[in-house]
Tab-separated table of C-alpha atoms and ligand atoms in Angstrom:
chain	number	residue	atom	x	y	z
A	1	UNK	CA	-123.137	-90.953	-14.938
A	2	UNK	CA	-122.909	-91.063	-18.809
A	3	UNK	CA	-125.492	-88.490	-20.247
A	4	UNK	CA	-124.065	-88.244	-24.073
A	5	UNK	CA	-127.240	-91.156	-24.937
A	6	UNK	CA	-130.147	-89.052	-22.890
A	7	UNK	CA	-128.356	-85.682	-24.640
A	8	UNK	CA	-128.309	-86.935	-28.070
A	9	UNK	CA	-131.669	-88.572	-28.038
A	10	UNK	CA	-132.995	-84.925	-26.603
A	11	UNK	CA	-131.243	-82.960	-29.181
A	12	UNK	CA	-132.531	-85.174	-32.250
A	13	UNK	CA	-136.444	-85.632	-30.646
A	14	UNK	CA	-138.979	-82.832	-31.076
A	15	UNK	CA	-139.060	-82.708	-27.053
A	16	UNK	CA	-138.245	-79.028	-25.348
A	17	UNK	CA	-138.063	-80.298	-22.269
A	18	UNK	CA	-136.220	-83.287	-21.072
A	19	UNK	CA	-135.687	-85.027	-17.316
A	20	UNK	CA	-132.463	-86.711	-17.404
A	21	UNK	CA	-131.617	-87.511	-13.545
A	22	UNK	CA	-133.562	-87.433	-10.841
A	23	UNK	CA	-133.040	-88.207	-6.789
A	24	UNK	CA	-136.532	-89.486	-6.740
A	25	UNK	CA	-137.515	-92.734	-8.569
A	26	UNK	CA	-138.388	-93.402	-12.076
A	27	UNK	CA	-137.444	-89.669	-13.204
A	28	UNK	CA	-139.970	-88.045	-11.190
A	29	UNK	CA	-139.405	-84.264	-11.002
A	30	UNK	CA	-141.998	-84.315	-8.233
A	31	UNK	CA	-144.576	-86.664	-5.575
A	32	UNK	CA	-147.928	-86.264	-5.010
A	33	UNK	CA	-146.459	-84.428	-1.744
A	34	UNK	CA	-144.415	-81.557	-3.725
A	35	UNK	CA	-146.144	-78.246	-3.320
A	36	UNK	CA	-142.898	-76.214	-4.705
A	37	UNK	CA	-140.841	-77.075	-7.764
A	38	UNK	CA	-138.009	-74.263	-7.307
A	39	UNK	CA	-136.665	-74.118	-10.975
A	40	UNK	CA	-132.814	-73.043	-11.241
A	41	UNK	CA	-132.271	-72.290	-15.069
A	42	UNK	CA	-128.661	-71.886	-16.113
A	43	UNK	CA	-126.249	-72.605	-18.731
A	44	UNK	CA	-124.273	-73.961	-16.037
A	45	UNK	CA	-120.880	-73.259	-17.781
A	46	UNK	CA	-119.682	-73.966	-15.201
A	47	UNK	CA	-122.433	-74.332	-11.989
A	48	UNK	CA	-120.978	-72.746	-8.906
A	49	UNK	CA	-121.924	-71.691	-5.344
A	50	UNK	CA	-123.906	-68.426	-6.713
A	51	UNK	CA	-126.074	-71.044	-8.642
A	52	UNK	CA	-125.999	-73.254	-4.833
A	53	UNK	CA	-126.852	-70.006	-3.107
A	54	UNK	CA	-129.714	-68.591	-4.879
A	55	UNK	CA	-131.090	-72.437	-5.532
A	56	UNK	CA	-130.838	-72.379	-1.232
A	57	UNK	CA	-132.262	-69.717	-0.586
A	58	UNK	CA	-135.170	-69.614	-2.962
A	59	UNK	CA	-136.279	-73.106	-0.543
A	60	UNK	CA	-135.864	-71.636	2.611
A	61	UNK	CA	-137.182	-68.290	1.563
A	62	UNK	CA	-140.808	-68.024	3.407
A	63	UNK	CA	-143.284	-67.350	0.513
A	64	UNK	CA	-146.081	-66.634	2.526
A	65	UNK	CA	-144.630	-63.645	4.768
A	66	UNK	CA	-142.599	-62.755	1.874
A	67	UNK	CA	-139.354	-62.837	4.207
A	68	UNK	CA	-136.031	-65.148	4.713
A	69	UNK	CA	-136.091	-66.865	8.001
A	70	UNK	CA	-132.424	-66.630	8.440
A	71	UNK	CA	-131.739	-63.532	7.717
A	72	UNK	CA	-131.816	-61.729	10.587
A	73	UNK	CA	-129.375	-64.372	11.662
A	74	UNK	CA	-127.147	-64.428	8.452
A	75	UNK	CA	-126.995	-60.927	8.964
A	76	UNK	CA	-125.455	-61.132	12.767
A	77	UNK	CA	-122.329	-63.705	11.375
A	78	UNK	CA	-119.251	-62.162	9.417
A	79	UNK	CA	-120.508	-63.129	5.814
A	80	UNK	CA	-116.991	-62.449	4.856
A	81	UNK	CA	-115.580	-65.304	6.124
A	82	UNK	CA	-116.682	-68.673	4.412
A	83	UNK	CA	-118.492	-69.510	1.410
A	84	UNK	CA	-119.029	-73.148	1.682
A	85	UNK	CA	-122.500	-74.871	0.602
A	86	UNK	CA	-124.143	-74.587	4.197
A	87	UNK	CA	-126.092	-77.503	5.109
A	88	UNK	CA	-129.224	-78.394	6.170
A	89	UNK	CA	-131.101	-76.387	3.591
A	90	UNK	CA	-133.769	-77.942	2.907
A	91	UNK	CA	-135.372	-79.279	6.454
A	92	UNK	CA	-138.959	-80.848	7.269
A	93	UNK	CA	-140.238	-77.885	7.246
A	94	UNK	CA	-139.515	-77.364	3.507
A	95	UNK	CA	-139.992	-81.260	2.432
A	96	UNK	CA	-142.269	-80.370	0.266
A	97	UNK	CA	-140.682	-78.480	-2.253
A	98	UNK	CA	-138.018	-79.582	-4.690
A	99	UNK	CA	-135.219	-78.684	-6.772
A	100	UNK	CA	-135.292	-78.723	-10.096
A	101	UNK	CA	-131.770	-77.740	-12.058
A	102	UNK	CA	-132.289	-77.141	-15.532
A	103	UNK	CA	-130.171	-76.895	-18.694
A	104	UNK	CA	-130.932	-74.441	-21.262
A	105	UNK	CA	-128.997	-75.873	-24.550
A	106	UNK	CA	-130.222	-72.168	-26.010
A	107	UNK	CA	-130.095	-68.907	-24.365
A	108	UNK	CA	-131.869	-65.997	-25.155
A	109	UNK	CA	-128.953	-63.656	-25.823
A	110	UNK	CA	-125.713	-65.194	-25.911
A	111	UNK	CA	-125.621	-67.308	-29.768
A	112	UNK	CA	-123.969	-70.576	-29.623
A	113	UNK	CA	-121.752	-70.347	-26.775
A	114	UNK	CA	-120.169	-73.402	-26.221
A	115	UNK	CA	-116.884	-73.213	-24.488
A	116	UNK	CA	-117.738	-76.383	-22.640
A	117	UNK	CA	-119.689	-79.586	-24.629
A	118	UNK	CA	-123.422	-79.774	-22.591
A	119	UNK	CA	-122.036	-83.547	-21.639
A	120	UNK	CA	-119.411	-81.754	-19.284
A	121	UNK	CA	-122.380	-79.457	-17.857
A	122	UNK	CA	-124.673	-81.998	-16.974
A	123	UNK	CA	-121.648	-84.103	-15.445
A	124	UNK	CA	-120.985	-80.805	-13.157
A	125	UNK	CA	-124.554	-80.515	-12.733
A	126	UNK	CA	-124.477	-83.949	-11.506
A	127	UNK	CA	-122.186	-83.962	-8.772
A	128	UNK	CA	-123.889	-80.813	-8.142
A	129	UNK	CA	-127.405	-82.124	-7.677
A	130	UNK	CA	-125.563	-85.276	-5.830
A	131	UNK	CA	-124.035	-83.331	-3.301
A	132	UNK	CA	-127.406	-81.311	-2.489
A	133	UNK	CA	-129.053	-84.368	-2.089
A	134	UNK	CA	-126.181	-85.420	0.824
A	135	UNK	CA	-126.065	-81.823	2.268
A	136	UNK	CA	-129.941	-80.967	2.190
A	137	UNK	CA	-131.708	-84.339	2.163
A	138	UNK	CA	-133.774	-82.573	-1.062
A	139	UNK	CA	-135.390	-84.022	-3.679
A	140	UNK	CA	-133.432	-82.909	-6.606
A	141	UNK	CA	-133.464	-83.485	-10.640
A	142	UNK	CA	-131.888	-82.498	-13.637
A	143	UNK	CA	-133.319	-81.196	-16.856
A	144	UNK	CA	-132.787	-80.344	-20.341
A	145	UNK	CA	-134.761	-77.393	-22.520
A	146	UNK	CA	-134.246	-76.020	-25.388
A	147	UNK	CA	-136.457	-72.919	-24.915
A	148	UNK	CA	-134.795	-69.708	-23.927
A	149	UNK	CA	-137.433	-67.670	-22.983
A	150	UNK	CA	-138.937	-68.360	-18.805
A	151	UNK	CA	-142.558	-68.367	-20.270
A	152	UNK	CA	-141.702	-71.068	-22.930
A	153	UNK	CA	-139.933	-73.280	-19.944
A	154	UNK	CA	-142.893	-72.651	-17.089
A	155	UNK	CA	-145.459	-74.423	-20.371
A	156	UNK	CA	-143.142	-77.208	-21.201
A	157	UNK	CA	-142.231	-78.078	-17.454
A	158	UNK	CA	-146.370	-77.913	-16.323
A	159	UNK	CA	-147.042	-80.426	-19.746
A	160	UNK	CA	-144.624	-83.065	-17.667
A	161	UNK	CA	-145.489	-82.893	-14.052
A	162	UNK	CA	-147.228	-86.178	-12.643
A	163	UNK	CA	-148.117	-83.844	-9.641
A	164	UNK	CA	-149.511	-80.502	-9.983
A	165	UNK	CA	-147.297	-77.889	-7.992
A	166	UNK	CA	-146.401	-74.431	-7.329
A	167	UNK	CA	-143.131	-73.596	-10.078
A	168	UNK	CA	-140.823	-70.756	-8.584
A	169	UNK	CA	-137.872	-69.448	-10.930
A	170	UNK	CA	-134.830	-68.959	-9.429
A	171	UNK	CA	-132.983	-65.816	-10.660
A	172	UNK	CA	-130.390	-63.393	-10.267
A	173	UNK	CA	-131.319	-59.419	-10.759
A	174	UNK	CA	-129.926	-59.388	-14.140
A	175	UNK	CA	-132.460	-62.336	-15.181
A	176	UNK	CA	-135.295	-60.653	-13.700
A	177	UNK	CA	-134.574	-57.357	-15.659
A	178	UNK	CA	-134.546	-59.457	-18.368
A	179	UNK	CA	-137.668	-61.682	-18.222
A	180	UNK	CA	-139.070	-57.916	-17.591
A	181	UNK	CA	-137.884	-56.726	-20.630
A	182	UNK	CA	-140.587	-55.904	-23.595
A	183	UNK	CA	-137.683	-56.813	-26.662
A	184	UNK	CA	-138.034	-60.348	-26.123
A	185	UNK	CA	-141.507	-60.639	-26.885
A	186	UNK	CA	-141.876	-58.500	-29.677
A	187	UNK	CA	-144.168	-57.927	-31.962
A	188	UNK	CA	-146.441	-59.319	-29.104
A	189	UNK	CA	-147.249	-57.172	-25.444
A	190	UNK	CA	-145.606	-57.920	-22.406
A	191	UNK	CA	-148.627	-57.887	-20.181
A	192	UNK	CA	-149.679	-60.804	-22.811
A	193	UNK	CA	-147.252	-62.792	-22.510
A	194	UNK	CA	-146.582	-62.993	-19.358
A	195	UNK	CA	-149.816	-62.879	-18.115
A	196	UNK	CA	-150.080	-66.388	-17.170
A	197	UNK	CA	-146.656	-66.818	-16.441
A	198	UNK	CA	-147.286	-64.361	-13.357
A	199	UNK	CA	-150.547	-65.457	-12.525
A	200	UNK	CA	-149.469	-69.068	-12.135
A	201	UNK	CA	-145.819	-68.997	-10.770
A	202	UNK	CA	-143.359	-66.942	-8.872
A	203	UNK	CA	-140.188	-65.523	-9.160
A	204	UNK	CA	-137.598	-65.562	-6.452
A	205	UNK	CA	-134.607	-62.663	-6.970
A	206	UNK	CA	-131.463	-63.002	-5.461
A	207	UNK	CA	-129.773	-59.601	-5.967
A	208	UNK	CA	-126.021	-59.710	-7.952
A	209	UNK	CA	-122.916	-57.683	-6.281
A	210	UNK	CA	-121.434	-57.882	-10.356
A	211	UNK	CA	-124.508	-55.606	-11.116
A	212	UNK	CA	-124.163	-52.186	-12.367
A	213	UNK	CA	-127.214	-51.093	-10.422
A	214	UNK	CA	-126.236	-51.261	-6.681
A	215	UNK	CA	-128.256	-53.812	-4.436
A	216	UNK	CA	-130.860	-50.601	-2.802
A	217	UNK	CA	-131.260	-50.074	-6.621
A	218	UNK	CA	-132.201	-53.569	-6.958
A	219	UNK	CA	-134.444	-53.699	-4.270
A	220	UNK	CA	-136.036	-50.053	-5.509
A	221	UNK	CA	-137.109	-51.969	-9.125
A	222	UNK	CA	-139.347	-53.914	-7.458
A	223	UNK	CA	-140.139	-51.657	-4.605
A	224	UNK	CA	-141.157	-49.381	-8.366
A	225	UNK	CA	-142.946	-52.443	-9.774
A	226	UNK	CA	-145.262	-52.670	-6.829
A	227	UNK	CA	-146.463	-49.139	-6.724
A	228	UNK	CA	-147.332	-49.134	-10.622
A	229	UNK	CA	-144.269	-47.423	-11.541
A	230	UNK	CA	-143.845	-48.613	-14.998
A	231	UNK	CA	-146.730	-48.185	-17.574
A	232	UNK	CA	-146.189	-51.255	-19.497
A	233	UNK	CA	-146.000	-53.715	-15.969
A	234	UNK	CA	-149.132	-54.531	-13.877
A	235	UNK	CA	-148.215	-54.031	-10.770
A	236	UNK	CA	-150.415	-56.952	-9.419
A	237	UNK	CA	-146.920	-58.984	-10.855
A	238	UNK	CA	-145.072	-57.411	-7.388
A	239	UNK	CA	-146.868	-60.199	-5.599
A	240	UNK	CA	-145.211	-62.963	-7.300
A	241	UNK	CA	-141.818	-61.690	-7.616
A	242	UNK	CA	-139.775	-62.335	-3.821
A	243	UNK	CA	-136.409	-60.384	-3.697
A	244	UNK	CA	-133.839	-61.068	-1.802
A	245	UNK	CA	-130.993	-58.814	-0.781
A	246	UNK	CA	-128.296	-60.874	1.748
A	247	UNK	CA	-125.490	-58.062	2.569
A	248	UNK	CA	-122.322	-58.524	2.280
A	249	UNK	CA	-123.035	-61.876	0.701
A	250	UNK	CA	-120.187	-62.496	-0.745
A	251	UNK	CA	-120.793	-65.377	-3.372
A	252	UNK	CA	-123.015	-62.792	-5.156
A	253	UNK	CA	-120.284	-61.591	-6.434
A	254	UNK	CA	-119.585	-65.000	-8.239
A	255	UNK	CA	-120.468	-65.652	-12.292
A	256	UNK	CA	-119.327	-68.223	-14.704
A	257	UNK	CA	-117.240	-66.155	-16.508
A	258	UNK	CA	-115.248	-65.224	-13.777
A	259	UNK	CA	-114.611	-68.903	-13.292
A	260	UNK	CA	-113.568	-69.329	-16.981
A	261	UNK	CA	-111.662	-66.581	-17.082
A	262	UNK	CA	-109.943	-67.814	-14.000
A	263	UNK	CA	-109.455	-71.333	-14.908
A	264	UNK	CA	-108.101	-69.741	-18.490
A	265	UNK	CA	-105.537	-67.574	-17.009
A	266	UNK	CA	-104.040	-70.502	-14.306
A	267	UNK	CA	-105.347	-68.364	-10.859
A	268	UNK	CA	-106.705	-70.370	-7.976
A	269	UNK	CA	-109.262	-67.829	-6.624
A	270	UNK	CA	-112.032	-69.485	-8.575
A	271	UNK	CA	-111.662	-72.773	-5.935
A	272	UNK	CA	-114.004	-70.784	-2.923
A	273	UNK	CA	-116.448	-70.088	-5.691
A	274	UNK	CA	-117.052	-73.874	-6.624
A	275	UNK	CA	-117.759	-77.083	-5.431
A	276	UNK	CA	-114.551	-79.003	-4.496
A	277	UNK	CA	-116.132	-82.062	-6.525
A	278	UNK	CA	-116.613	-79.572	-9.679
A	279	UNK	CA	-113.036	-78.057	-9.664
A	280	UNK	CA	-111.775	-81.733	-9.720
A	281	UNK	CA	-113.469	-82.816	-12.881
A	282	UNK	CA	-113.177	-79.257	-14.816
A	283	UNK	CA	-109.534	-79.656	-14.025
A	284	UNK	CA	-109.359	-83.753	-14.887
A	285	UNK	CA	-111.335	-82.857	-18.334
A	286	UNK	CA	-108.831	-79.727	-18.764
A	287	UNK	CA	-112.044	-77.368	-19.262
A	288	UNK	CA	-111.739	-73.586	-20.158
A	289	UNK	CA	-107.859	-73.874	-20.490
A	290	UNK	CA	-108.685	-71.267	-22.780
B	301	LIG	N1	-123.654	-65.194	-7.796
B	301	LIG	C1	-124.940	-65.192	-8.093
B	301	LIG	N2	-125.854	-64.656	-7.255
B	301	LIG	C2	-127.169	-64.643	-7.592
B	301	LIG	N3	-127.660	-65.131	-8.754
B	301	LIG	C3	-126.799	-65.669	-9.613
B	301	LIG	C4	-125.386	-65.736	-9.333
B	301	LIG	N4	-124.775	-66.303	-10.387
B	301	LIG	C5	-125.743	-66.595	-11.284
B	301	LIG	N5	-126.938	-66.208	-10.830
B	301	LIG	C6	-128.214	-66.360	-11.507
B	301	LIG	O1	-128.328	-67.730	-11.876
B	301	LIG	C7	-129.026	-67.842	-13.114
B	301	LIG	C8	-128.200	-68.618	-14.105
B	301	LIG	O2	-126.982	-67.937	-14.219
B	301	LIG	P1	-125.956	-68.014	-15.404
B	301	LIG	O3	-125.783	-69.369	-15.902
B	301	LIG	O4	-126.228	-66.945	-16.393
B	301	LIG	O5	-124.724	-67.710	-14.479
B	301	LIG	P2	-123.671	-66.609	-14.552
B	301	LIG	O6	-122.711	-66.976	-13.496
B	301	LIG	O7	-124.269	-65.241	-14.516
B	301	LIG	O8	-123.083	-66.937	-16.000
B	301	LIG	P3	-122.269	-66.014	-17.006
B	301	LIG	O9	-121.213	-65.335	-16.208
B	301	LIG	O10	-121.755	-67.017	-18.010
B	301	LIG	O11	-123.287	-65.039	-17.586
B	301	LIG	C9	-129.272	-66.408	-13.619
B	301	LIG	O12	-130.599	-66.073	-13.285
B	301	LIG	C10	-128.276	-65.589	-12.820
B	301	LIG	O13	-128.739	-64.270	-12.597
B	302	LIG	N1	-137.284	-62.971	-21.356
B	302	LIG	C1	-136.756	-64.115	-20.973
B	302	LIG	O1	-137.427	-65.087	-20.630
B	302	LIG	C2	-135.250	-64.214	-20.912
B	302	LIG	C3	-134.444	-63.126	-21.202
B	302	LIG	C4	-133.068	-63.266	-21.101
B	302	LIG	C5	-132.515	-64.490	-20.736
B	302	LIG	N2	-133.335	-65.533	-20.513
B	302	LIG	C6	-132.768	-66.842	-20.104
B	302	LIG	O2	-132.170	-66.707	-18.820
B	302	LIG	C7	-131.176	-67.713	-18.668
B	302	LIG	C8	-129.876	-67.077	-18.165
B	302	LIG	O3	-129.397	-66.241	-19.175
B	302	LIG	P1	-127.849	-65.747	-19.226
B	302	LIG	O4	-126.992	-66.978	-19.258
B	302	LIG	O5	-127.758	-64.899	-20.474
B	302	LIG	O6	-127.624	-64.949	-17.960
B	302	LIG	C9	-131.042	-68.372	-20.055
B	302	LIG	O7	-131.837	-69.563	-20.070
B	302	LIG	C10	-131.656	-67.351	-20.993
B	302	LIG	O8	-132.173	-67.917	-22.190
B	302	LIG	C11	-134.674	-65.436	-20.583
């Protein structure tokens, strides 16, 4: 797939949200049968298993009983052993939700950081969002935005839906903390601005092992967030934000940089943290050799 045309025509058009691949026909993101448009936002520099994981998970998770089906039974296997995509995810049970992997060309923190062009990422998002489609049988689709903030991206994604449907954010800890976080709305209020963002979606939280807060600390922030802990937080907002906390899940250990840094220094320890299909092409296209 050659995405420089659909990247340059989104970079010089007004748009702030872009669908540039889609399983389903004719770009759709979603069908009229899609109650849940899980949303994994990333810079995807490069996308790896952790991305996989939490994208997985957030589909199977059971919204309704707040609770992970599997987990009882993830727990009772040695996690230690593999960390291959599993498959299966997304059964008839779940048909109705769908994946949505999206590229954010700006990020709310990091300025400019480009170590590899976006035509590489959406390539590896690609084969990405190809093999989910063979593994889970999901409906699966690939965006561009150029907002960095979550409440920017939930307006922009609703103004293109055919379908109305249910959008859940896929996160890690260190995102939620962040979306969380007064600074990035200043001079406005938090409760403003993400008052609708909580009122019409959901978060789901995967915690991160590369945290500096440890996973029962995780766990406590929105355990905290629930009881009204924090002045400036409603704690109504518990009820849309799901964490997760798989132990000793080893792929939450895994980040991009790791990868890059791995891939820069020549060490092959970054291959069980990637897809097989990914590692090929960032090693064909000699990415992060430095
Ligand atoms: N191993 C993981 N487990 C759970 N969540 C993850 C994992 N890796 C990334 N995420 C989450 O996926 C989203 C997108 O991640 P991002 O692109 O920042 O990946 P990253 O691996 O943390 O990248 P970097 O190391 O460059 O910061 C974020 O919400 C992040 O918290
Ligand atoms: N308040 C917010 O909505 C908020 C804060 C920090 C990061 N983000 C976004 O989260 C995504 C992941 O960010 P990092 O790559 O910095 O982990 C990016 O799209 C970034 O722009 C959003």
């Amino acid at each position: 797939m050659n995405f420089s045309q659909k990247l340059k025509e989104f970079l010089s058009s007004e748009k702030s949200f872009a669908v540039v691949y889609s399983s389903l026909s004719a770009s759709r993101i979603v069908t009229e049968k899609t109650s849940r448009l899980v949303v994994l936002d990333s810079s995807f520099n490069p996308p790896h298993l952790g991305h996989w994981s939490l994208a997985e998970k957030a589909l199977k998770f059971n919204y309704s009983t707040n609770s992970d089906p599997q987990i009882a039974q993830v727990d009772a296997i040695d996690l230690d052993v593999p960390i291959e995509p599993s498959k299966n995810v997304v059964g008839d049970k779940n048909s109705a939700s769908a994946l949505l992997l999206l590229l954010s060309v700006k990020n709310a923190d990091k300025a400019n950081l480009t170590p590899a062009p976006f035509e590489h990422r959406l390539e590896m998002m690609y084969l990405m969002a190809q093999k989910w489609h063979q593994v889970t049988k999901g409906d699966v689709s690939i965006g561009i935005t150029s907002h960095a903030k979550f409440v920017d991206k939930l307006v922009a994604i609703l103004e293109q839906l055919p379908h109305p449907a249910k959008l859940t954010f896929a996160v890690g800890y260190d995102t939620l903390v962040r979306i969380l976080d007064q600074k990035y709305y200043l001079p406005d209020r938090l409760l403003d601005s993400l008052c609708e963002f909580m009122n019409t979606s959901d978060i789901f939280c995967l915690t991160r092992a590369d945290d500096p807060d440890s996973s029962v600390q995780q766990l406590q922030f929105v355990d905290d967030l629930g009881r009204g802990h924090f002045a400036h937080i409603p704690k109504s907002w518990a009820l849309s934000i799901h964490i997760l906390n798989v132990p000793g899940l080893k792929i939450s250990l895994v980040s991009s940089s790791q990868i890059r840094r791995d891939y820069a220094e020549g060490r092959n320890s970054e291959k069980d943290s990637i897809l097989a299909e990914v590692d090929n092409y960032i090693l064909k296209n000699k990415l992060y050799t430095e």
